XYZ file of N, CA and C in Angstrom:
663
model
N -0.450 -134.494 -87.776
C -1.432 -134.339 -87.011
C -1.673 -133.715 -85.688
N -1.513 -134.898 -84.725
C -1.435 -134.223 -83.453
C -0.531 -133.118 -83.243
N 0.357 -132.854 -83.568
C 1.447 -131.630 -83.581
C 0.553 -130.415 -83.885
N -0.420 -130.564 -85.178
C -0.679 -129.382 -85.638
C -2.288 -129.164 -84.808
N -2.724 -130.156 -84.188
C -4.276 -130.109 -83.714
C -3.448 -129.231 -81.999
N -2.861 -129.913 -81.687
C -1.866 -129.090 -80.319
C -1.704 -127.483 -80.483
N -1.034 -127.485 -81.709
C -0.328 -125.777 -82.015
C -1.596 -124.664 -82.203
N -2.913 -125.367 -82.773
C -4.010 -124.909 -83.113
C -4.825 -124.459 -81.667
N -4.467 -125.645 -81.046
C -5.456 -125.574 -79.531
C -4.703 -124.540 -78.660
N -3.388 -124.456 -78.607
C -2.568 -123.357 -78.118
C -2.733 -122.144 -78.287
N -2.712 -121.666 -79.881
C -3.274 -120.394 -80.444
C -5.020 -119.901 -79.732
N -5.785 -120.930 -79.890
C -6.967 -120.390 -79.628
C -6.930 -120.052 -78.098
N -6.266 -120.685 -77.135
C -6.337 -120.717 -75.604
C -5.525 -119.469 -75.203
N -4.499 -118.995 -75.909
C -3.834 -117.789 -75.851
C -4.767 -116.631 -76.099
N -4.752 -115.709 -75.477
C -5.001 -114.184 -75.850
C -4.413 -113.492 -77.023
N -5.262 -112.653 -77.584
C -4.358 -112.054 -78.736
C -4.169 -111.035 -78.403
N -2.611 -110.234 -78.055
C -2.675 -108.909 -77.445
C -2.059 -108.257 -78.726
N -2.627 -107.272 -79.152
C -2.027 -106.256 -80.386
C -1.140 -105.372 -79.770
N -0.192 -105.430 -80.417
C 0.908 -104.524 -79.893
C 0.800 -103.094 -80.786
N 1.043 -102.049 -79.783
C 0.684 -100.665 -80.449
C 1.926 -100.544 -81.364
N 1.019 -99.720 -82.534
C 2.327 -99.397 -83.522
C 3.121 -98.031 -83.287
N 4.344 -98.004 -82.899
C 4.852 -96.756 -82.964
C 5.065 -95.997 -84.168
N 4.799 -94.592 -84.358
C 5.236 -93.602 -85.381
C 6.565 -93.523 -85.329
N 7.517 -93.767 -85.943
C 8.673 -93.567 -86.008
C 9.263 -91.738 -86.305
N 8.509 -91.906 -87.317
C 8.436 -90.795 -88.080
C 7.791 -89.357 -87.231
N 7.053 -89.422 -86.680
C 6.592 -88.563 -85.799
C 6.113 -88.802 -84.327
N 7.078 -87.880 -83.633
C 6.663 -88.468 -81.914
C 5.505 -87.453 -81.582
N 4.670 -87.821 -80.696
C 3.723 -86.949 -80.315
C 3.470 -87.166 -78.910
N 3.468 -86.229 -77.893
C 3.511 -86.192 -76.496
C 2.189 -85.788 -76.042
N 1.789 -86.289 -74.671
C 0.411 -85.971 -74.425
C 0.956 -84.834 -73.743
N -0.043 -83.872 -73.677
C -0.490 -82.701 -73.312
C -1.540 -82.430 -72.456
N -1.128 -82.759 -70.788
C -2.185 -82.598 -69.987
C -2.960 -80.772 -69.487
N -4.032 -80.901 -69.833
C -4.418 -79.313 -69.219
C -4.786 -79.116 -67.872
N -4.279 -77.835 -67.642
C -4.302 -77.430 -66.316
C -5.975 -77.554 -65.503
N -6.158 -77.779 -64.450
C -7.494 -77.752 -64.333
C -7.963 -76.532 -63.905
N -9.536 -76.150 -64.281
C -10.255 -75.176 -64.342
C -9.807 -74.037 -63.498
N -9.453 -74.528 -62.213
C -9.833 -73.379 -60.944
C -8.285 -73.412 -60.830
N -7.315 -73.500 -61.821
C -5.682 -73.486 -61.699
C -5.443 -71.805 -61.434
N -5.729 -71.029 -62.162
C -5.652 -69.920 -61.419
C -6.025 -69.281 -60.269
N -7.343 -69.713 -59.862
C -7.528 -69.169 -58.766
C -6.865 -69.852 -57.484
N -6.498 -71.297 -57.633
C -5.545 -71.794 -56.870
C -4.405 -71.199 -56.531
N -3.775 -70.627 -57.780
C -2.428 -70.051 -57.612
C -2.529 -68.758 -57.122
N -3.563 -68.120 -57.003
C -4.082 -66.995 -56.571
C -3.965 -66.752 -55.227
N -4.709 -67.693 -54.414
C -5.216 -68.167 -53.172
C -4.113 -68.325 -52.493
N -2.695 -69.131 -53.094
C -1.761 -69.477 -52.469
C -0.600 -68.149 -52.204
N -0.770 -67.243 -53.676
C -0.034 -66.135 -53.440
C -0.649 -65.139 -52.214
N -1.833 -65.129 -52.092
C -2.231 -64.272 -50.915
C -2.368 -64.753 -49.768
N -1.848 -66.352 -49.543
C -1.537 -66.715 -48.034
C -0.070 -66.592 -48.096
N 0.655 -66.316 -49.010
C 2.317 -66.154 -49.105
C 2.375 -64.662 -48.397
N 1.576 -63.721 -49.131
C 1.589 -62.219 -48.875
C 1.057 -61.989 -47.885
N 0.129 -62.678 -47.169
C -0.285 -62.494 -45.549
C 0.082 -63.211 -44.534
N 0.881 -64.217 -44.680
C 1.427 -64.747 -43.388
C 2.605 -63.891 -42.942
N 3.852 -63.388 -43.754
C 4.369 -62.102 -43.050
C 3.561 -61.096 -42.615
N 2.566 -60.864 -42.779
C 1.944 -59.885 -42.153
C 1.639 -59.611 -40.492
N 0.658 -61.335 -40.880
C 0.332 -61.636 -39.132
C 1.259 -61.747 -38.274
N 2.208 -62.441 -38.935
C 3.725 -62.879 -37.854
C 3.917 -61.567 -37.353
N 4.274 -61.002 -38.377
C 4.605 -59.305 -37.750
C 4.094 -58.391 -36.930
N 2.979 -58.944 -37.001
C 1.931 -58.171 -36.020
C 2.034 -59.040 -34.398
N 2.107 -60.311 -34.689
C 2.508 -61.341 -32.971
C 3.949 -60.842 -32.857
N 4.782 -60.543 -33.381
C 6.499 -60.418 -33.175
C 5.913 -58.873 -32.748
N 5.405 -57.902 -32.956
C 5.010 -56.382 -32.318
C 4.501 -56.420 -31.114
N 3.273 -57.422 -30.803
C 2.876 -57.529 -29.846
C 3.617 -58.204 -28.483
N 4.539 -59.186 -29.123
C 5.300 -59.944 -28.338
C 6.347 -58.786 -27.710
N 6.900 -58.072 -28.937
C 7.762 -56.975 -28.526
C 7.174 -56.089 -26.983
N 6.010 -55.719 -27.113
C 5.440 -54.899 -26.026
C 5.192 -55.812 -24.879
N 4.805 -56.371 -24.906
C 4.328 -57.617 -23.513
C 5.956 -58.020 -23.069
N 6.759 -57.957 -23.931
C 8.024 -58.627 -23.121
C 8.474 -56.872 -22.432
N 8.612 -56.045 -22.996
C 9.071 -54.813 -22.212
C 7.797 -54.297 -21.122
N 6.808 -54.751 -21.007
C 5.846 -54.707 -19.918
C 6.218 -55.283 -18.936
N 6.607 -57.022 -19.210
C 6.933 -57.819 -18.363
C 8.164 -57.681 -17.588
N 9.263 -56.621 -18.475
C 10.638 -56.523 -17.909
C 10.419 -55.658 -16.678
N 9.675 -54.790 -17.164
C 9.278 -53.473 -15.992
C 8.861 -54.279 -15.048
N 7.497 -54.741 -15.147
C 7.139 -55.659 -14.191
C 7.680 -56.092 -12.986
N 8.912 -57.223 -13.636
C 9.624 -57.920 -12.706
C 10.606 -57.109 -12.114
N 11.286 -56.049 -12.795
C 12.442 -55.047 -11.854
C 11.295 -54.551 -10.690
N 10.198 -54.138 -11.314
C 9.637 -53.361 -10.305
C 9.117 -54.061 -8.793
N 9.014 -55.840 -8.980
C 8.817 -56.100 -8.375
C 9.868 -56.468 -7.198
N 11.018 -56.957 -8.172
C 12.481 -56.613 -7.083
C 13.069 -55.848 -6.155
N 12.485 -54.571 -7.200
C 13.247 -53.347 -6.470
C 12.045 -52.782 -5.400
N 11.007 -53.287 -5.546
C 9.697 -53.172 -4.119
C 10.175 -53.920 -3.269
N 10.384 -55.037 -3.384
C 10.770 -56.131 -2.111
C 12.335 -55.788 -1.831
N 12.855 -55.225 -2.221
C 14.232 -54.596 -2.136
C 14.454 -53.702 -1.137
N 13.322 -52.658 -1.452
C 13.649 -51.606 -0.994
C 12.234 -51.406 0.380
N 11.744 -52.233 0.568
C 10.727 -52.206 1.687
C 11.291 -53.167 2.746
N 10.963 -52.157 3.828
C 11.486 -52.408 5.399
C 10.974 -51.417 6.517
N 10.636 -52.055 7.743
C 10.213 -51.215 8.453
C 10.739 -51.093 9.957
N 10.653 -50.224 10.809
C 11.508 -50.218 11.770
C 10.318 -49.494 12.932
N 10.080 -50.414 14.039
C 9.012 -49.971 15.148
C 9.512 -48.920 15.657
N 8.800 -47.545 16.234
C 9.359 -46.646 16.579
C 9.635 -47.124 18.190
N 9.393 -47.937 18.833
C 9.568 -48.108 20.331
C 11.120 -49.342 20.062
N 11.671 -49.148 21.140
C 13.026 -50.175 21.041
C 13.544 -49.835 22.399
N 14.283 -51.014 22.586
C 14.904 -51.220 24.324
C 16.485 -50.742 23.958
N 17.079 -50.677 24.984
C 18.781 -50.266 24.865
C 19.082 -51.036 24.629
N 18.905 -52.473 24.176
C 19.434 -53.373 23.859
C 18.869 -54.171 22.524
N 17.841 -53.921 22.253
C 16.930 -54.633 21.295
C 16.231 -53.278 20.465
N 16.045 -53.705 18.933
C 15.090 -53.011 18.126
C 14.443 -53.512 17.085
N 13.157 -53.397 17.039
C 12.202 -54.284 16.386
C 12.177 -53.551 14.783
N 12.645 -54.385 13.947
C 12.565 -54.069 12.381
C 12.358 -55.142 11.275
N 11.776 -54.859 10.275
C 11.490 -55.737 9.595
C 12.332 -55.406 8.197
N 13.170 -56.610 7.395
C 13.706 -56.617 6.310
C 13.574 -57.779 5.135
N 13.571 -57.488 4.079
C 13.766 -58.873 3.016
C 14.580 -59.636 3.261
N 15.794 -59.233 4.007
C 17.111 -60.151 4.190
C 16.940 -60.963 5.520
N 15.424 -60.501 6.603
C 15.485 -61.647 6.936
C 14.668 -62.818 7.152
N 14.360 -63.019 5.766
C 13.776 -64.527 5.399
C 14.372 -64.686 4.188
N 15.291 -65.875 4.014
C 15.757 -66.427 2.922
C 14.842 -66.262 1.279
N 13.426 -66.553 1.996
C 12.886 -66.852 0.706
C 12.460 -65.549 0.125
N 12.661 -64.221 0.512
C 12.450 -62.718 0.259
C 13.717 -62.849 -0.155
N 14.871 -63.180 -0.043
C 16.232 -62.844 -0.485
C 16.206 -63.403 -1.885
N 15.594 -64.657 -1.989
C 15.515 -65.335 -3.103
C 14.736 -65.130 -4.275
N 13.650 -64.348 -3.866
C 12.667 -63.777 -4.241
C 13.055 -62.200 -5.066
N 13.977 -61.777 -4.453
C 14.861 -60.352 -5.140
C 15.749 -61.084 -6.311
N 16.443 -61.828 -5.853
C 17.339 -62.314 -7.066
C 16.783 -62.544 -8.057
N 15.993 -63.774 -8.107
C 14.733 -64.322 -9.448
C 14.397 -63.395 -9.942
N 13.594 -61.858 -9.776
C 12.667 -61.332 -10.109
C 13.773 -60.583 -10.931
N 15.001 -60.388 -10.319
C 16.318 -59.535 -11.048
C 16.923 -59.931 -12.084
N 16.809 -61.404 -11.898
C 17.503 -62.146 -12.921
C 16.510 -62.109 -14.305
N 15.221 -62.285 -13.623
C 14.180 -62.527 -15.095
C 14.060 -61.167 -15.865
N 13.805 -60.343 -14.457
C 13.879 -58.744 -15.544
C 15.162 -58.571 -16.396
N 16.185 -58.777 -15.688
C 17.626 -58.732 -16.708
C 17.493 -59.539 -18.023
N 16.922 -60.683 -17.901
C 16.547 -61.445 -19.091
C 15.555 -61.002 -20.245
N 14.683 -60.439 -19.670
C 13.622 -59.872 -20.549
C 14.004 -58.663 -21.171
N 15.042 -57.872 -20.563
C 15.665 -56.882 -21.241
C 16.766 -56.941 -22.207
N 17.335 -58.326 -22.211
C 18.164 -58.930 -23.226
C 17.618 -59.533 -24.329
N 16.369 -60.046 -24.059
C 15.887 -60.652 -24.902
C 14.885 -59.645 -26.123
N 14.912 -58.297 -25.868
C 14.243 -57.449 -26.355
C 14.772 -57.501 -28.047
N 16.369 -57.611 -28.231
C 17.112 -57.703 -29.604
C 16.226 -58.799 -30.548
N 16.429 -59.972 -29.849
C 15.767 -61.193 -30.498
C 14.465 -60.951 -30.750
N 13.614 -60.443 -30.030
C 11.954 -59.945 -30.525
C 11.948 -58.781 -31.757
N 13.082 -57.707 -31.665
C 13.258 -56.837 -32.943
C 13.393 -58.003 -34.238
N 14.260 -59.027 -34.133
C 14.608 -59.928 -35.022
C 13.500 -60.561 -35.597
N 12.415 -60.728 -34.835
C 11.240 -61.545 -35.184
C 10.348 -60.431 -35.905
N 10.543 -59.304 -35.646
C 9.782 -58.011 -36.290
C 10.202 -57.800 -37.839
N 11.482 -57.730 -37.735
C 12.139 -57.692 -39.066
C 12.033 -58.746 -40.201
N 12.301 -60.069 -39.666
C 12.269 -61.401 -39.989
C 11.364 -62.414 -39.717
N 9.681 -62.190 -40.031
C 8.942 -62.382 -38.950
C 8.759 -64.160 -39.659
N 9.205 -64.600 -40.660
C 9.501 -65.870 -40.814
C 10.511 -67.054 -40.273
N 11.425 -66.243 -39.648
C 12.363 -66.858 -39.145
C 12.301 -67.528 -37.880
N 12.882 -69.024 -37.814
C 12.484 -69.771 -36.767
C 13.367 -69.995 -35.512
N 14.412 -69.955 -35.563
C 15.623 -70.032 -34.866
C 15.266 -68.999 -33.481
N 15.078 -67.754 -33.853
C 14.805 -66.634 -32.833
C 13.371 -66.963 -31.867
N 12.654 -67.474 -32.487
C 11.475 -67.650 -31.934
C 11.728 -68.870 -31.281
N 12.342 -70.021 -31.431
C 12.391 -71.131 -30.896
C 13.241 -70.937 -29.368
N 14.450 -69.800 -29.473
C 15.422 -69.544 -28.472
C 14.161 -69.025 -27.161
N 13.403 -67.940 -28.135
C 12.887 -67.193 -26.880
C 11.871 -68.103 -26.324
N 11.026 -69.203 -26.859
C 10.309 -69.782 -26.598
C 10.706 -71.046 -25.236
N 11.720 -71.389 -25.324
C 12.631 -72.113 -24.957
C 13.096 -71.262 -23.242
N 13.411 -69.926 -23.492
C 14.185 -69.434 -22.444
C 12.872 -68.845 -21.602
N 11.889 -68.520 -22.297
C 10.804 -67.963 -21.754
C 10.099 -68.900 -20.710
N 9.695 -69.903 -21.348
C 9.414 -71.512 -20.483
C 9.965 -71.140 -18.737
N 11.431 -71.082 -18.881
C 12.530 -71.542 -17.752
C 12.284 -70.519 -17.194
N 12.356 -68.996 -17.744
C 12.111 -68.076 -16.961
C 10.586 -68.076 -16.228
N 9.471 -68.231 -17.033
C 8.157 -68.355 -16.443
C 8.008 -69.313 -15.193
N 8.967 -70.813 -15.299
C 8.710 -71.449 -13.926
C 9.692 -70.685 -13.107
N 10.827 -70.353 -12.822
C 11.469 -69.281 -12.003
C 10.617 -68.335 -11.281
N 9.772 -67.460 -12.450
C 9.324 -66.463 -11.630
C 8.100 -67.176 -10.706
N 7.328 -68.154 -11.013
C 6.200 -68.683 -10.355
C 6.880 -69.529 -9.323
N 7.627 -70.164 -9.047
C 8.413 -70.724 -7.928
C 8.569 -69.513 -6.698
N 9.057 -68.683 -7.482
C 9.674 -67.498 -6.542
C 8.545 -66.899 -5.828
N 7.516 -66.370 -6.836
C 5.881 -66.030 -6.490
C 5.286 -66.605 -5.433
N 5.230 -67.706 -5.711
C 4.484 -68.946 -4.970
C 5.187 -68.877 -3.649
N 6.321 -69.055 -3.527
C 6.942 -69.608 -1.866
C 6.933 -68.076 -1.087
N 7.004 -66.742 -2.193
C 6.981 -65.352 -1.281
C 5.466 -65.422 -0.931
N 4.354 -65.672 -1.707
C 3.171 -65.720 -1.236
C 2.811 -66.522 0.018
N 3.182 -67.309 0.054
C 2.970 -68.314 0.991
C 3.583 -67.706 2.578
N 4.999 -66.785 2.317
C 5.199 -66.276 3.573
C 4.329 -65.159 4.119
N 4.013 -64.385 2.673
C 3.234 -63.196 3.350
C 2.029 -63.944 3.834
N 1.546 -64.708 3.226
C -0.038 -65.180 3.878
C 0.290 -65.740 5.304
N 1.316 -66.016 5.676
C 1.655 -66.607 7.220
C 2.009 -64.977 7.953
N 2.454 -63.925 7.361
C 2.523 -63.115 7.872
C 1.437 -62.058 8.442
N 0.333 -62.041 7.423
C -0.931 -61.621 7.658
C -1.930 -62.349 8.735
N -1.871 -63.440 8.260
C -2.665 -64.430 9.310
C -2.384 -65.256 10.290
N -0.686 -65.897 10.193
C -0.037 -66.539 11.178
C -0.713 -67.578 11.007
N -0.479 -68.591 11.859
C -0.498 -69.970 11.802
C -0.532 -70.248 13.671
N -1.764 -70.977 14.048
C -1.612 -71.138 15.809
C -1.154 -72.642 16.044
N -0.751 -73.299 14.933
C -0.672 -74.854 15.015
C 1.268 -74.476 15.655
N 1.975 -73.776 14.452
C 3.048 -73.624 14.824
C 3.471 -72.417 15.829
N 2.683 -71.942 16.335
C 2.576 -70.717 16.858
C 3.143 -69.077 16.294
N 2.639 -68.940 15.087
C 3.693 -67.960 14.002
C 2.299 -67.049 14.210
N 2.670 -65.983 14.854
C 1.779 -64.726 15.019
C 2.033 -63.933 13.875
N 0.549 -63.337 13.493
C 0.285 -62.505 12.418
C 1.062 -61.053 12.915
N 2.455 -60.793 12.167
C 3.582 -59.864 12.620
C 2.767 -58.635 11.673
N 2.188 -58.713 10.581
C 1.593 -57.567 10.101
C 0.735 -56.619 10.739
N 0.403 -57.313 12.229
C -0.274 -56.030 13.025
C 0.677 -55.147 13.513
N 1.721 -55.498 13.437
C 2.640 -54.091 13.685
C 3.713 -53.767 12.653
N 4.229 -54.412 11.850
C 4.703 -54.196 10.458
C 3.754 -54.078 9.222
N 2.838 -53.273 9.691
C 1.779 -53.017 8.398
C 2.659 -52.466 7.348
N 3.484 -51.757 7.173
C 3.762 -50.869 5.951
C 5.038 -51.937 5.251
N 5.310 -53.120 5.888
C 6.488 -53.813 5.056
C 5.689 -55.457 4.668
N 4.662 -55.423 5.323
C 3.443 -56.410 4.748
C 3.031 -55.910 3.758
N 2.436 -54.625 3.323
C 2.258 -53.934 2.387
C 2.869 -54.295 1.152
N 4.062 -53.359 1.535
C 5.057 -53.487 0.531
C 5.168 -54.708 -0.466
N 5.788 -55.974 0.542
C 6.087 -57.322 -0.078
C 4.560 -58.165 -0.559
N 3.475 -57.142 -0.250
C 2.260 -57.817 -0.768
C 2.173 -57.590 -2.103
N 2.710 -55.928 -2.557
C 2.695 -55.149 -3.955
C 3.252 -56.340 -4.420
N 4.963 -56.516 -4.144
C 5.751 -57.224 -4.720
C 5.447 -58.421 -5.579
N 4.804 -59.212 -4.943
C 4.166 -60.643 -4.727
C 2.975 -60.504 -5.738
N 2.551 -59.698 -5.872
C 1.469 -59.537 -6.779
C 2.184 -58.919 -8.405
N 3.003 -57.976 -8.397
C 3.728 -57.736 -9.591
C 4.646 -59.264 -10.356
N 5.038 -60.056 -9.501
C 6.005 -61.061 -9.526
C 4.839 -61.703 -10.432
N 3.786 -62.190 -9.873
C 2.622 -63.236 -10.384
C 2.336 -62.372 -11.605
N 2.224 -61.166 -12.156
C 1.537 -60.438 -13.266
C 2.959 -60.698 -14.179
N 4.401 -60.770 -13.407
C 5.068 -60.887 -14.838
C 5.373 -62.280 -15.239
N 4.542 -63.230 -14.318
C 4.706 -64.687 -15.114
C 3.420 -65.021 -15.797
N 2.333 -64.299 -15.634
C 1.276 -64.434 -16.467
C 1.869 -63.667 -17.637
N 2.698 -62.452 -17.959
C 2.888 -62.107 -19.157
C 3.728 -63.005 -19.968
N 4.696 -63.810 -19.033
C 5.411 -64.325 -19.718
C 4.959 -65.997 -20.174
N 3.666 -66.191 -19.592
C 3.161 -67.193 -20.027
C 2.338 -67.099 -21.200
N 1.748 -65.850 -21.298
C 1.300 -65.459 -22.678
C 2.242 -65.122 -24.166
N 3.181 -64.952 -23.560
C 4.401 -64.876 -24.624
C 5.060 -66.209 -24.925
N 4.903 -67.124 -24.401
C 5.491 -68.596 -24.331
C 3.732 -68.911 -25.673
N 2.812 -68.868 -25.215
C 1.633 -69.045 -25.807
C 1.846 -68.781 -27.365
N 2.166 -67.211 -27.225
C 2.723 -66.528 -28.789
C 3.715 -66.918 -29.530
N 4.759 -67.500 -28.762
C 5.596 -68.189 -29.766
C 5.540 -69.497 -30.352
N 4.599 -70.524 -29.549
C 4.138 -71.525 -29.490
C 3.490 -71.348 -30.894
N 2.163 -70.470 -30.945
C 1.301 -70.224 -31.932
C 2.170 -69.818 -33.308
N 2.956 -69.072 -33.021
C 3.631 -68.510 -34.199
C 4.491 -69.800 -35.144
N 4.925 -70.418 -34.157
C 6.000 -72.107 -34.479
C 5.060 -72.595 -34.773
N 3.990 -73.219 -34.778
C 3.191 -73.662 -35.216
C 2.946 -73.583 -36.647
N 2.044 -72.219 -36.682
C 1.866 -71.464 -38.034
C 2.934 -71.506 -38.844
N 4.563 -71.552 -38.616
C 5.142 -71.717 -39.614
C 5.659 -73.104 -40.292
N 5.284 -74.300 -39.421
C 5.343 -75.410 -39.895
C 4.455 -76.051 -41.041
């Protein structure tokens, strides 16, 4: 009796779980209906895939134009500095007063750096053309953004150092007894000032190129 009571008590305490009956003859599969706005979502996705290469190609074309302008500007800055010289009309038997960019190592470095930057920008034009033909390609843009950043730093350093020399040539420095030589060498100072301004313009264009490449890469990810 005790055993029967214990068994009946256990049956009362345990929950009754009804197992689903499987229809072995007919297997039914659940079909999930697509959302009501499925067609609109797919159409929007297709439009985004079609429009993405379009604006990326536009960015690549703008990159090509800016790169060409920056190359011309950097080469013009180097050529202007290299060809700027002035000789005073008065001289003695043993001394002649002249000014040339080779007299100052900073200006010589300016010519070398801007020549390198201009040559790099010309050589980078084929990579920019690749970005125009293949607007979704990531490696060319990644290569350009790394090289553009390095060249932008070099150009900014050379232009800033040369700007300091040109400022001293225009205004002098009474503490170090540096006289304003531009009072005598006006044409030379005018030419060097123009070269420095052109170099700063090239650095600004390189900065814009870096921003464009970074924006295009961010939109690719």
